[in-house]
Amino acid sequence: MSHLPIATKDESDTAIHNEYLQDNMDIFFDEIESPSASAQKQLTTLATASIVGVLTGVNIVIFKRSIEVMREFCYGDSYIANHFPLFSIPMIGGIAVGLVLLSGELPPGLRQTVTEVDRDSMASMMPERTAERSPLRQLQQGARKAFAAATTLGSGNSLGPEGPSVEAGMTMARVVSNFVNDDRTRRFQENARKVLVSRGESSEDRRDGYWSQLDDSPIIHEAIKRRRLFLSCGAAAGVSAGFNAPLAGVFFALEVVQRALLAASEEDDDTPNSKTQDSLTVDSISISAILLSSVLSALVIKFLLGSEEALRVPSFSLTNPLFELPLYLLLGSFAGILAASFSAFAKLTKSVFVGELGPEFLKDFFKTIPKNTKPLVGSLFCGLMGVTYPQTLFFGYETLNGLLASKVFPTQDALSLLAAKFSTTAVAASSGLVGGTFAPSIFLGGMLGAAFHNSAESFAHFLTNTFPQISPLVFDVSDLPAYAMVGGASVLAALFRAPLTASLLLFESTKNYDVILPLMASAGIGSLVGDIIEQLLEEQRRDLDNVSWGDLAMKNAQKGDEH
């Protein structure tokens, strides 16, 4: 067994310090290997995951109610709805976000949050520095961003609530993890404090003396791993509560959050232990914790808001799922192209808003105006587009559910709405408005699926009318909602590189097992095609994005103003 060496100020007290730490580290290693200590640690992990799930569920209930209150204020029987023109109402959200930005930057996206959590773990080993990341400050930061998101969405801007829901879960996880220190950690802190006092050092001297030798400590590595697990639990609980879909929440943690953990480990030079990030599926306790947190969050939502799913897909028929499989694969390919195009366009619009792209007058304009006024520009664009296409404004999931329920939807209308939502979502996110792209991506895919269904149906009719002799070989395509739903899942899968999350999300919404096969096939192809196209376009992978929590990803977001 190897033990941690201690550097001393001179040779005379080297033996004293090494003997002191040797005795304490023997206890630490014995406790790590003790079955009773291991069982207690697992129970603590599950209890903490449960608390994170319950608190996240309550947090999401408050967040959803806040959006409803704001929407009623803006569009209900109110003075604003009766006297303000429609295009100006989304600007209320832009103004509110701008006011929030006056008080400081908003919390970072998913990957940057992982980096902060790693540093929180280091700070937890340095008692003199823990005040810098107090739970109260984390709650305040989370509340500021939740308020910005509620006003953005309640006023109708073209984003979704899932990104803020994930961030709410991660905030709860960070707050709760501050209070989870096992006996080994507390004794480690006390030992560290005594060594620092005897050496006359400060814990601020992170790269010198005593602390420089702790980067590879198994105890610090365990603290980082534990906090990352709780962060994953919070993200899973956020998705679960946002959509009332616990399975999708679990796979979101395993597909999206896991990738963010690995990306942060590769790039962060300040937390060496994070470079040894293990897969969340390595330890059974990790899977159990994520499952428990996701399920409890969904149960809280069902208890407080009812059991109705966020996405309500009506009954539909899959006429010939086997023979239609090539059509679903082709739809998945188009979905991958659409997702890659959206990522590229979002990158361009972000460059415009930071003053790096466009005509000189436009670059000068965005370089000159204050950062907190840019959300107002994005909300104005959403409002103007909403005058012609009110379906692009966010009114909860009612608009999306109505579109998915349509048995007949003209191709021209579908493509027009697709283009309008495509542009408003990219502009809204790039301008600094706060929200996610889960719901918008399903909207985009739904419109793509509707147009694809109409084209496939028209082509089938063309074949039977032109070549009557082959009519027995031409099969009827499934209902339009089937293609709209598969298209929505495919664009979601391609944009987030999460085919299992997207498939399970729509499956939990439909409760139809027959649809899972075309869903998974199309979502898998969409994710693959989107990845290939982005590589051809030299786009950065979306797990390095940072427009919201990582919901919309652009590497160059760090060059300019982020939220």
XYZ file of C-alpha atoms in Angstrom:
563
model
C 0.000 0.000 0.000
C 1.422 3.411 -0.979
C 0.998 6.431 1.253
C 0.917 10.123 0.501
C 4.314 11.820 1.100
C 4.610 15.161 2.816
C 6.946 17.959 1.781
C 8.331 19.917 4.739
C 10.120 23.184 5.065
C 13.398 21.608 6.111
C 14.866 18.185 6.634
C 14.553 18.359 10.407
C 10.753 17.998 10.556
C 10.227 15.740 7.521
C 9.954 12.588 9.639
C 7.480 14.227 12.044
C 5.087 15.282 9.275
C 5.358 12.012 7.383
C 4.690 9.976 10.518
C 1.726 12.213 11.399
C 0.097 11.822 7.992
C 1.059 8.134 7.748
C -0.985 7.323 10.865
C -4.000 9.202 9.570
C -3.797 7.771 6.042
C -3.712 4.220 7.452
C -7.099 4.929 9.002
C -8.406 6.428 5.756
C -7.360 3.449 3.661
C -8.728 0.989 6.220
C -12.081 2.779 6.132
C -12.175 2.715 2.347
C -11.706 -1.030 2.390
C -14.091 -1.673 5.278
C -17.377 -3.353 4.220
C -19.341 -1.453 6.842
C -17.899 1.854 5.707
C -18.686 0.958 2.086
C -22.297 0.084 2.952
C -22.714 3.311 4.878
C -21.305 5.281 1.955
C -23.758 3.659 -0.467
C -26.708 4.384 1.808
C -25.562 7.997 2.077
C -25.309 8.215 -1.706
C -28.836 6.860 -2.204
C -30.249 9.126 0.500
C -28.590 12.157 -1.072
C -29.855 11.193 -4.544
C -33.350 10.908 -3.084
C -33.145 14.376 -1.573
C -31.877 15.779 -4.872
C -34.774 14.161 -6.739
C -37.442 15.449 -4.360
C -36.025 18.981 -4.193
C -35.655 19.098 -7.969
C -39.278 18.032 -8.405
C -40.451 20.787 -6.065
C -38.175 23.273 -7.812
C -39.583 22.372 -11.233
C -43.150 22.722 -9.944
C -42.354 26.276 -8.829
C -40.629 26.969 -12.149
C -43.573 25.708 -14.216
C -46.046 27.681 -12.114
C -43.904 30.786 -12.575
C -44.053 30.377 -16.342
C -47.831 30.015 -16.200
C -48.173 33.141 -14.054
C -45.979 35.089 -16.463
C -47.902 33.786 -19.480
C -51.217 34.758 -17.874
C -49.771 38.192 -17.137
C -48.692 38.642 -20.756
C -51.418 36.885 -22.743
C -54.369 36.395 -20.394
C -57.143 38.827 -19.616
C -54.710 41.545 -18.631
C -53.905 45.119 -19.522
C -50.828 44.042 -21.466
C -52.688 41.512 -23.597
C -55.502 43.984 -24.325
C -53.433 47.078 -25.070
C -49.970 45.986 -26.241
C -49.343 44.822 -29.820
C -48.393 41.146 -30.103
C -44.872 41.790 -31.382
C -43.989 43.794 -28.256
C -45.063 41.229 -25.651
C -42.003 38.928 -26.000
C -39.870 42.011 -25.407
C -41.008 41.954 -21.776
C -38.906 38.833 -21.392
C -35.963 40.494 -23.123
C -36.182 43.456 -20.750
C -36.386 41.179 -17.706
C -33.325 39.171 -18.788
C -31.429 42.402 -19.394
C -32.237 43.600 -15.879
C -31.045 40.296 -14.433
C -27.771 40.645 -16.345
C -27.206 44.029 -14.702
C -26.627 42.203 -11.418
C -23.934 39.955 -12.909
C -23.350 37.010 -15.166
C -25.745 34.087 -15.169
C -24.541 30.623 -14.113
C -22.604 28.737 -16.792
C -23.647 25.905 -19.061
C -23.341 22.179 -18.444
C -19.634 21.680 -19.137
C -18.607 24.765 -17.200
C -20.825 23.642 -14.328
C -18.925 20.351 -14.234
C -15.676 22.302 -13.933
C -17.096 24.384 -11.093
C -18.265 21.244 -9.315
C -14.753 19.809 -9.546
C -13.401 22.954 -7.937
C -16.114 22.757 -5.300
C -14.791 19.307 -4.490
C -11.284 20.676 -4.031
C -12.657 23.543 -1.945
C -14.463 21.068 0.313
C -11.035 19.717 1.272
C -9.832 23.234 2.076
C -12.020 24.510 4.908
C -10.753 28.074 4.631
C -12.054 28.351 1.074
C -15.516 26.770 1.284
C -17.228 30.137 1.835
C -16.411 31.101 -1.743
C -18.957 28.575 -2.999
C -21.572 28.679 -0.295
C -24.955 26.972 -0.827
C -26.712 30.325 -0.386
C -24.757 31.850 -3.247
C -25.502 28.837 -5.460
C -29.211 29.141 -4.675
C -29.142 32.842 -5.470
C -27.455 32.202 -8.812
C -29.923 29.449 -9.640
C -32.883 31.658 -8.701
C -31.626 34.466 -10.943
C -31.386 32.171 -13.944
C -34.741 30.526 -13.195
C -36.371 33.970 -13.076
C -34.737 34.907 -16.379
C -35.969 31.652 -17.933
C -39.510 32.038 -16.574
C -39.827 35.557 -17.987
C -38.271 34.486 -21.304
C -40.701 31.611 -21.749
C -43.749 33.185 -20.125
C -43.543 36.115 -22.530
C -43.531 33.695 -25.471
C -39.953 33.707 -26.713
C -39.043 30.749 -28.901
C -37.172 28.483 -26.486
C -38.120 25.616 -24.155
C -38.164 24.950 -20.387
C -36.076 21.767 -20.376
C -32.652 23.411 -20.265
C -33.562 25.520 -17.219
C -35.145 22.411 -15.666
C -31.849 20.549 -15.978
C -30.010 23.525 -14.519
C -32.464 23.627 -11.626
C -31.701 19.976 -10.914
C -27.971 20.594 -11.044
C -28.323 23.560 -8.695
C -30.166 21.402 -6.152
C -27.465 18.748 -6.499
C -24.687 21.261 -5.860
C -26.450 22.699 -2.830
C -27.181 19.312 -1.277
C -23.682 17.963 -1.945
C -22.227 20.766 0.167
C -23.719 19.073 3.223
C -22.590 15.546 2.361
C -19.219 14.891 3.948
C -18.507 11.480 5.392
C -16.400 10.911 8.470
C -13.257 10.341 6.419
C -13.613 13.719 4.729
C -14.163 15.550 7.997
C -11.137 13.862 9.551
C -9.124 14.626 6.437
C -10.038 18.314 6.768
C -9.065 18.334 10.417
C -5.786 16.610 9.606
C -5.115 19.145 6.866
C -5.844 22.027 9.179
C -3.389 20.718 11.782
C -0.662 20.167 9.193
C -1.135 23.655 7.783
C -0.928 25.208 11.222
C 2.210 23.256 12.100
C 3.818 24.271 8.795
C 2.680 27.868 8.865
C 1.058 27.513 5.449
C -2.290 28.671 4.116
C -4.749 26.594 2.128
C -4.634 29.428 -0.409
C -1.191 28.114 -1.382
C -2.853 25.574 -3.668
C 0.188 24.776 -5.794
C 2.849 24.960 -3.144
C 3.849 22.866 -0.193
C 1.263 20.556 1.344
C -1.625 21.099 -1.096
C 0.512 20.530 -4.168
C 0.887 16.898 -3.066
C -2.842 16.218 -2.649
C -3.899 16.301 -6.321
C -3.619 12.530 -6.591
C -5.154 11.824 -3.206
C -7.785 9.055 -3.411
C -9.954 11.007 -0.985
C -10.063 14.093 -3.213
C -10.661 11.891 -6.240
C -13.579 10.292 -4.423
C -15.012 13.708 -3.514
C -14.928 14.787 -7.167
C -16.505 11.536 -8.302
C -19.239 11.805 -5.672
C -20.184 15.365 -6.583
C -20.214 14.536 -10.266
C -22.600 11.678 -9.569
C -24.948 13.983 -7.662
C -24.750 16.455 -10.549
C -25.841 13.666 -12.903
C -28.692 12.817 -10.526
C -29.844 16.427 -10.610
C -29.744 16.582 -14.406
C -31.704 13.325 -14.698
C -34.271 14.607 -12.206
C -34.615 17.838 -14.182
C -35.448 16.041 -17.433
C -37.716 13.606 -15.610
C -39.678 16.405 -13.960
C -39.702 18.578 -17.067
C -41.324 15.927 -19.275
C -42.757 13.596 -16.614
C -40.520 10.959 -18.204
C -38.206 9.249 -15.673
C -36.643 6.793 -18.145
C -35.684 9.611 -20.486
C -34.131 11.408 -17.527
C -31.939 8.437 -16.690
C -30.692 8.051 -20.237
C -30.125 11.795 -20.515
C -27.634 11.479 -17.676
C -25.981 8.464 -19.287
C -25.801 9.943 -22.808
C -25.527 13.729 -22.493
C -24.161 14.393 -19.005
C -21.642 11.553 -19.239
C -20.223 13.132 -22.390
C -19.978 16.503 -20.674
C -18.102 14.922 -17.759
C -15.575 13.373 -20.109
C -15.174 16.621 -22.058
C -14.578 18.611 -18.863
C -12.057 16.024 -17.664
C -10.055 16.367 -20.862
C -9.929 20.166 -20.765
C -9.668 21.127 -17.083
C -6.073 21.448 -15.947
C -6.918 22.640 -12.443
C -8.433 19.406 -11.196
C -6.096 16.539 -12.068
C -8.312 13.952 -10.433
C -11.129 14.714 -12.850
C -9.048 13.268 -15.659
C -9.801 9.800 -14.346
C -13.570 10.130 -14.870
C -15.210 6.717 -14.895
C -18.337 5.844 -16.801
C -21.521 6.337 -14.822
C -22.388 2.728 -15.634
C -19.269 1.268 -13.968
C -20.693 1.247 -10.441
C -24.145 -0.157 -9.768
C -24.598 2.420 -7.026
C -24.303 5.193 -9.641
C -27.102 3.734 -11.764
C -29.230 3.183 -8.668
C -28.731 6.770 -7.512
C -29.633 8.238 -10.903
C -32.698 5.993 -11.196
C -33.879 6.884 -7.709
C -33.438 10.608 -8.235
C -35.245 10.530 -11.599
C -38.177 8.471 -10.311
C -38.693 10.566 -7.174
C -38.627 13.767 -9.185
C -41.337 12.415 -11.510
C -43.409 11.253 -8.524
C -43.253 14.729 -6.990
C -44.484 16.224 -10.267
C -47.333 13.719 -10.471
C -48.326 14.387 -6.858
C -48.315 18.169 -7.167
C -49.322 18.723 -10.800
C -51.067 15.505 -11.816
C -50.056 12.577 -13.987
C -50.614 14.186 -17.372
C -47.568 14.003 -19.664
C -46.059 17.184 -21.053
C -46.201 15.771 -24.582
C -49.592 14.331 -25.494
C -49.518 12.328 -28.703
C -52.925 11.036 -29.866
C -53.592 7.507 -30.979
C -52.391 6.663 -34.456
C -51.865 3.608 -36.605
C -48.609 2.165 -37.900
C -49.862 0.654 -41.143
C -46.813 -1.218 -42.397
C -43.922 -0.646 -39.981
C -41.677 -3.197 -41.672
C -42.204 -1.945 -45.227
C -42.091 1.666 -44.051
C -38.756 1.184 -42.294
C -36.786 2.599 -45.269
C -38.996 5.693 -45.101
C -38.257 6.132 -41.401
C -34.533 5.744 -42.056
C -34.741 8.349 -44.806
C -36.631 10.651 -42.442
C -33.855 10.145 -39.891
C -31.289 11.185 -42.494
C -33.199 14.385 -43.214
C -33.467 14.984 -39.469
C -29.688 14.706 -39.135
C -29.236 17.252 -41.931
C -31.725 19.589 -40.268
C -30.028 19.310 -36.858
C -26.579 19.965 -38.329
C -27.955 22.944 -40.262
C -29.513 24.309 -37.100
C -26.220 24.005 -35.199
C -24.375 25.781 -38.019
C -26.975 28.547 -38.183
C -26.899 28.969 -34.409
C -23.130 29.375 -34.608
C -23.527 32.055 -37.258
C -26.155 33.971 -35.307
C -23.986 33.854 -32.198
C -21.133 35.336 -34.222
C -23.461 38.103 -35.342
C -24.509 38.937 -31.791
C -20.891 39.175 -30.588
C -20.022 41.433 -33.528
C -17.818 39.009 -35.444
C -19.978 38.429 -38.521
C -22.156 40.486 -40.861
C -21.980 43.858 -42.581
C -19.769 46.446 -40.938
C -22.686 48.498 -39.647
C -24.157 45.387 -38.008
C -20.834 44.356 -36.445
C -20.340 47.888 -35.119
C -23.878 47.890 -33.740
C -23.511 44.678 -31.740
C -20.028 45.614 -30.526
C -21.340 48.963 -29.324
C -24.574 48.076 -27.546
C -24.365 46.781 -23.947
C -24.613 43.052 -23.442
C -27.780 43.316 -21.397
C -29.658 44.898 -24.349
C -29.007 42.009 -26.738
C -31.812 39.827 -25.299
C -34.170 42.679 -26.175
C -33.084 42.417 -29.813
C -33.701 38.668 -29.825
C -37.129 39.052 -28.213
C -38.098 41.711 -30.758
C -37.237 39.273 -33.560
C -39.372 36.579 -31.898
C -42.253 39.007 -31.533
C -42.145 40.160 -35.136
C -42.009 36.564 -36.374
C -44.843 35.680 -33.989
C -47.173 38.142 -35.659
C -47.112 36.036 -38.838
C -46.443 32.660 -37.213
C -47.871 32.713 -33.675
C -47.222 28.943 -33.424
C -43.511 29.692 -33.065
C -44.082 31.476 -29.752
C -43.819 29.406 -26.598
C -47.210 28.720 -25.030
C -46.287 25.635 -23.063
C -46.696 22.391 -24.969
C -50.176 23.205 -26.216
C -48.982 24.365 -29.637
C -46.670 21.385 -30.083
C -49.326 18.927 -28.931
C -51.829 20.456 -31.325
C -49.435 20.129 -34.229
C -48.598 16.522 -33.365
C -52.317 15.720 -33.156
C -53.139 17.028 -36.640
C -54.292 14.348 -39.054
C -53.900 16.752 -41.967
C -51.241 19.437 -42.172
C -50.409 21.146 -45.499
C -46.811 20.761 -46.603
C -46.398 24.471 -47.278
C -47.570 25.366 -43.782
C -45.255 22.765 -42.238
C -42.204 24.049 -44.104
C -43.074 27.680 -43.340
C -43.377 26.952 -39.621
C -40.156 24.936 -39.740
C -38.251 27.881 -41.236
C -39.801 30.354 -38.794
C -39.073 28.223 -35.719
C -35.582 27.452 -37.030
C -34.653 31.133 -37.170
C -36.425 32.351 -34.023
C -34.933 29.640 -31.820
C -31.384 30.273 -33.013
C -31.742 34.043 -32.614
C -33.396 33.766 -29.192
C -30.676 31.513 -27.774
C -27.815 33.476 -29.342
C -29.098 36.826 -28.110
C -28.860 35.781 -24.457
C -32.483 34.866 -23.761
C -32.654 31.966 -21.320
C -34.175 28.630 -22.267
C -33.488 25.271 -23.836
C -33.829 23.664 -27.252
C -35.456 20.335 -26.342
C -38.999 21.468 -27.183
C -37.962 23.542 -30.229
C -36.052 20.581 -31.676
C -39.150 18.370 -31.330
C -41.173 21.121 -33.017
C -38.706 21.288 -35.910
C -38.730 17.522 -36.284
C -42.510 17.411 -36.114
C -42.825 19.854 -38.992
C -40.184 17.935 -40.948
C -42.060 14.694 -40.302
C -45.371 16.206 -41.418
C -43.869 17.466 -44.675
C -42.130 14.132 -45.235
C -45.378 12.226 -44.640
C -47.223 14.356 -47.165
C -44.467 13.894 -49.726
C -44.388 10.114 -49.214
C -48.177 9.904 -49.480
C -48.207 12.027 -52.634
C -45.491 9.890 -54.175
C -47.461 6.719 -53.396
C -50.556 8.197 -55.048
C -48.472 9.236 -58.035
C -47.196 5.689 -58.478
C -50.654 4.098 -58.271
C -52.165 6.623 -60.667
C -49.331 6.487 -63.182
C -48.687 2.747 -63.022
C -51.948 1.033 -62.038
C -50.386 -2.382 -62.605
C -48.090 -1.934 -59.585
C -50.794 -0.637 -57.242
C -50.929 -3.943 -55.300
C -47.262 -3.415 -54.425
C -47.754 0.143 -53.135
C -48.668 0.277 -49.440
C -50.451 3.014 -47.522
C -48.227 5.068 -45.246
C -49.006 5.499 -41.568
C -50.864 8.461 -40.135
C -49.274 11.900 -40.094
C -48.801 11.979 -36.262
C -46.574 8.897 -36.524
C -44.173 10.648 -38.888
C -44.376 13.906 -36.942
C -43.455 12.102 -33.736
C -40.634 10.099 -35.294
C -39.316 13.269 -36.939
C -39.358 15.116 -33.620
C -37.445 12.351 -31.862
C -34.927 12.153 -34.704
C -34.073 15.864 -34.684
C -33.821 15.796 -30.889
C -31.506 12.772 -31.084
C -29.350 14.357 -33.779
C -29.035 17.718 -32.026
C -28.098 16.241 -28.655
C -26.411 13.028 -29.866
C -28.837 11.173 -27.629
C -30.867 8.630 -29.641
C -31.905 6.569 -26.605
C -33.032 9.630 -24.653
C -35.083 10.892 -27.587
C -36.627 7.492 -28.306
C -37.589 6.847 -24.695
C -38.974 10.353 -24.267
C -41.442 9.891 -27.116
C -42.121 6.298 -26.075
C -43.046 7.405 -22.549
C -45.352 10.007 -24.075
C -47.177 7.542 -26.335
C -47.092 4.362 -24.205
C -47.100 2.586 -27.589
C -44.539 -0.205 -27.809
C -45.007 -0.612 -31.583
C -43.565 2.834 -32.210
C -40.278 2.167 -30.403
C -38.705 0.313 -33.343
C -39.155 3.038 -35.989
C -38.304 5.631 -33.334
C -34.976 4.040 -32.464
C -34.068 3.325 -36.082
C -34.782 6.865 -37.234
C -33.233 8.501 -34.150
C -30.071 6.428 -34.510
C -29.674 7.336 -38.177
C -30.425 10.978 -37.413
C -27.756 11.137 -34.733
C -25.202 9.475 -37.008
C -25.948 11.648 -40.041
C -25.900 14.799 -37.951
C -22.527 13.860 -36.526
C -21.065 13.162 -39.973
C -22.360 16.418 -41.447
C -21.070 18.514 -38.563
C -17.654 16.941 -39.022
C -17.785 17.787 -42.711
C -18.738 21.348 -41.787
C -15.920 21.367 -39.210
C -18.434 22.050 -36.472
C -17.549 21.434 -32.857
C -19.357 18.614 -31.150
C -22.414 19.856 -29.201
C -21.176 18.534 -25.860
C -18.685 21.433 -25.827
C -21.452 24.000 -26.360
C -22.430 26.649 -23.978
C -25.388 28.754 -24.945
C -27.626 27.743 -22.097
C -26.755 24.736 -19.967
C -25.227 23.164 -23.058
C -28.652 22.853 -24.643
C -27.412 24.649 -27.703
C -23.774 24.219 -28.352
C -21.234 26.433 -29.869
C -17.576 26.351 -28.985
C -17.125 30.000 -29.883
C -19.711 31.025 -27.298
C -16.797 31.498 -24.922
C -15.319 34.127 -27.199
C -18.204 36.455 -26.682
C -20.926 36.975 -24.206
C -22.340 33.841 -22.661
C -25.235 33.412 -20.321
